[in-house]
């Protein structure tokens, strides 16, 4: 057989048939219409493979997480409203485009959510960023609210809520309750997340059906300590201290 007749080797997402793909390679699908999972491209899966690997050191963990965060922010921005905006190009032709409408701000759930602030700033220059410090109790997995500092006019802004991990969903639910108590309409909240558990994502999406979640991956589940599996371990520790 000549080379030109050899069957071409599948590449990209088709590198194996769906039935032969190892479990957890591609995100679990989820039936909630307000949960948007990033397209499962070979590039995204390669980035996720890097950050999930226990042998990936801190510098690479930060670098590859930042690349996924950038994808999440870019996709998240697609969910903000735009209005028609026509401009004239340097060659004198008109172009019927769009521009973003309304004010935005970021809110990070500390500590791990702060890792996503730079990605947001890279896309939205001088964006305002609020903070909510919520920590999960290591024994009970229950979230505790310690502190919040939010823009005064947050009720008039679209809020991009940032946290890379959605496990039981307790921390994110608590953060949204804080935002709603400050007058932010549920439908003006966009939760950007790297990895979610199916149960956490479902609980969150059902409790707040008008809010949108943009995530890179819905994993298999939770272990007995309520860590996401296969997951990536403790995101905050790997990004900030390990
Ligand atoms: C992690 C993570 C989320 C939360 C997810 O934070 O960043 O905020 O756990 O778990 P849940 O969905 O079960 O609430 P953690 O409280 O460990 O603090 P950290 O950001 O300082 O690592
Ligand atoms: N927080 C993390 O950082 N990882 C998990 O798997 C669950 C909560």
XYZ file of C-alpha atoms and ligand atoms in Angstrom:
272
model
C 0.000 0.000 0.000
C 1.306 3.421 -0.869
C 1.241 6.185 1.712
C -1.533 7.973 -0.142
C -3.798 4.934 0.324
C -3.047 4.415 4.013
C -6.026 5.272 6.209
C -5.466 8.649 7.787
C -4.798 8.529 11.496
C -7.470 10.308 13.520
C -6.264 13.395 15.333
C -7.804 16.001 17.603
C -11.088 15.168 19.287
C -11.417 12.116 17.002
C -8.172 10.525 18.179
C -10.324 7.708 19.590
C -13.983 6.893 19.162
C -16.207 8.120 21.999
C -16.709 4.579 23.314
C -12.946 4.045 23.526
C -12.129 7.308 25.249
C -10.963 6.871 28.830
C -13.617 8.000 31.269
C -13.239 11.599 32.399
C -11.342 12.642 29.269
C -14.311 14.631 28.045
C -16.567 16.586 30.392
C -19.712 14.950 31.725
C -22.724 16.472 30.035
C -25.211 18.254 32.203
C -28.816 18.931 31.373
C -29.169 22.355 33.004
C -29.534 25.015 30.325
C -27.809 27.645 32.479
C -24.570 25.598 32.674
C -22.276 26.211 29.691
C -19.326 23.856 29.296
C -16.398 25.067 27.179
C -15.977 23.189 23.883
C -13.932 20.083 24.662
C -11.138 20.839 22.231
C -7.829 18.939 22.217
C -6.152 22.103 23.439
C -8.435 22.470 26.461
C -8.057 18.788 27.342
C -4.251 19.090 27.068
C -4.289 22.114 29.395
C -6.541 20.300 31.867
C -4.257 17.255 31.690
C -1.329 19.450 32.721
C -3.045 20.960 35.742
C -4.596 17.675 36.874
C -1.224 15.912 36.874
C 0.089 15.489 40.427
C 3.635 15.818 39.031
C 3.023 19.282 37.581
C 4.970 21.828 39.629
C 3.680 25.198 40.761
C 5.091 27.312 37.916
C 3.487 25.109 35.259
C 0.281 24.809 37.278
C -0.030 28.594 37.309
C 0.864 28.932 33.631
C -1.622 26.323 32.358
C -4.377 27.371 34.767
C -3.995 30.923 33.482
C -4.503 29.726 29.933
C -7.759 27.977 30.870
C -8.879 30.999 32.891
C -8.366 33.157 29.802
C -10.616 30.829 27.787
C -13.279 31.010 30.506
C -13.181 34.805 30.634
C -13.388 35.101 26.849
C -16.387 32.753 26.778
C -17.976 34.436 29.790
C -17.859 37.798 28.016
C -19.958 36.278 25.233
C -22.835 36.102 27.704
C -22.934 39.848 28.312
C -25.408 41.952 26.351
C -24.268 43.960 23.348
C -25.919 46.726 21.356
C -25.514 47.583 17.698
C -22.583 49.871 17.028
C -21.662 51.074 13.561
C -18.202 52.476 12.869
C -16.277 53.742 9.861
C -13.089 51.905 8.858
C -9.884 53.686 7.722
C -10.905 53.042 4.098
C -14.111 54.955 4.609
C -16.520 52.036 4.692
C -19.052 51.525 7.395
C -19.128 48.374 9.490
C -22.204 47.388 11.477
C -20.710 45.954 14.628
C -21.635 45.718 18.281
C -20.327 46.983 21.587
C -20.786 45.851 25.138
C -23.605 47.440 27.041
C -23.585 47.963 30.772
C -21.020 48.003 33.530
C -19.297 44.923 34.871
C -17.217 43.919 37.850
C -15.434 40.810 39.023
C -15.954 39.205 42.416
C -13.492 36.565 43.555
C -14.203 33.943 46.179
C -10.983 34.014 48.205
C -8.495 32.523 48.192
C -8.558 30.356 45.046
C -10.860 32.702 43.102
C -8.231 35.438 43.264
C -6.165 33.374 40.830
C -8.728 34.297 38.157
C -8.542 38.056 38.641
C -5.563 38.612 36.341
C -7.287 36.740 33.489
C -10.274 39.045 33.886
C -8.045 42.137 34.005
C -6.239 40.990 30.861
C -9.549 41.173 28.993
C -11.267 44.036 30.822
C -8.819 46.815 31.547
C -9.152 48.425 34.997
C -12.178 46.302 35.852
C -13.387 46.723 39.429
C -12.951 43.636 41.581
C -14.743 42.784 44.812
C -13.772 40.035 47.227
C -15.686 37.537 49.308
C -13.668 35.433 51.732
C -15.370 32.081 52.174
C -13.489 29.073 53.521
C -14.691 25.489 53.508
C -14.351 23.719 56.872
C -11.858 20.906 56.304
C -13.835 18.406 58.400
C -17.446 19.213 57.537
C -16.949 20.809 54.055
C -19.415 23.511 55.135
C -18.566 27.026 53.937
C -18.017 29.906 56.352
C -18.263 33.552 55.339
C -15.513 35.701 56.884
C -15.453 38.939 54.915
C -16.678 40.762 51.864
C -15.752 44.010 50.173
C -17.758 44.813 47.065
C -18.090 47.833 44.749
C -20.715 50.203 46.180
C -22.718 50.260 42.961
C -22.560 46.495 42.466
C -26.374 46.309 42.150
C -26.024 48.175 38.825
C -23.306 45.921 37.409
C -23.015 42.583 35.727
C -20.986 40.409 38.071
C -18.409 37.852 36.964
C -18.083 35.619 40.007
C -14.743 33.786 40.093
C -13.886 30.456 41.714
C -11.964 27.637 40.021
C -13.557 24.792 42.020
C -17.256 23.947 42.501
C -17.394 20.840 44.693
C -20.459 20.560 46.960
C -21.489 23.991 45.702
C -21.746 25.380 49.239
C -19.171 28.175 48.810
C -20.569 29.398 45.487
C -24.159 29.328 46.829
C -23.099 31.403 49.803
C -21.287 33.907 47.581
C -24.345 34.326 45.339
C -26.523 34.889 48.404
C -24.186 37.723 49.436
C -24.436 39.262 45.943
C -28.226 38.997 45.873
C -28.441 40.528 49.365
C -26.567 43.561 47.902
C -29.179 43.963 45.183
C -27.476 42.171 42.269
C -30.181 40.537 40.117
C -29.586 36.798 39.784
C -29.661 37.072 35.990
C -26.769 39.548 36.110
C -24.420 36.994 37.678
C -22.040 34.874 35.617
C -20.089 32.246 37.510
C -16.724 31.375 35.902
C -15.333 28.035 37.049
C -12.611 25.597 35.978
C -13.888 22.283 37.319
C -17.290 21.413 38.755
C -18.679 18.228 40.254
C -21.942 17.098 38.633
C -23.800 17.263 41.954
C -22.408 20.720 42.817
C -23.196 22.088 39.362
C -26.735 20.662 39.431
C -27.466 21.978 42.939
C -26.155 25.427 42.053
C -27.908 25.625 38.686
C -31.244 24.504 40.158
C -31.074 26.911 43.062
C -30.267 29.840 40.754
C -31.829 29.020 37.364
C -31.429 32.565 35.998
C -27.717 32.816 36.741
C -25.256 31.436 34.178
C -22.339 29.127 34.860
C -19.417 28.887 32.453
C -17.152 25.975 33.310
C -14.278 24.189 31.576
C -15.235 20.736 32.793
C -17.839 18.804 34.782
C -15.956 15.981 36.504
C -17.046 12.519 37.658
C -18.017 13.298 41.250
C -16.839 13.846 44.798
C -14.795 11.619 47.092
C -15.469 10.951 50.778
C -13.765 14.244 51.723
C -15.837 16.148 49.179
C -12.873 16.659 46.873
C -13.659 16.628 43.174
C -12.580 13.430 41.365
C -10.570 12.905 39.315
C -10.106 16.639 40.027
C -6.788 18.324 40.575
C -6.472 18.394 44.368
C -6.551 21.640 46.302
C -6.441 24.425 43.730
C -5.569 27.179 46.209
C -2.650 25.213 47.654
C -1.283 24.309 44.213
C -1.582 27.872 42.880
C -0.380 29.765 45.932
C 1.677 27.668 48.308
C 2.843 24.265 47.098
C -12.216 25.748 47.681
C -12.611 26.295 46.330
C -14.035 26.705 46.533
C -14.537 25.653 47.480
C -15.310 24.616 46.716
O -11.889 26.762 48.542
O -11.801 27.330 45.890
O -14.182 27.988 47.080
O -13.381 25.035 48.080
O -15.895 23.707 47.558
P -17.467 23.635 47.789
O -18.109 23.723 46.456
O -17.652 22.280 48.446
O -17.862 24.749 48.708
P -11.376 26.536 50.039
O -12.480 26.803 51.011
O -10.682 25.221 50.176
O -10.362 27.711 50.236
P -9.130 28.222 49.370
O -9.726 29.028 48.257
O -8.379 29.052 50.340
O -8.348 27.043 48.892
N -11.548 22.700 46.679
C -10.471 22.354 45.917
O -9.513 23.117 45.792
N -10.498 21.151 45.332
C -11.521 20.283 45.447
O -11.475 19.197 44.863
C -12.619 20.662 46.243
C -12.605 21.887 46.845
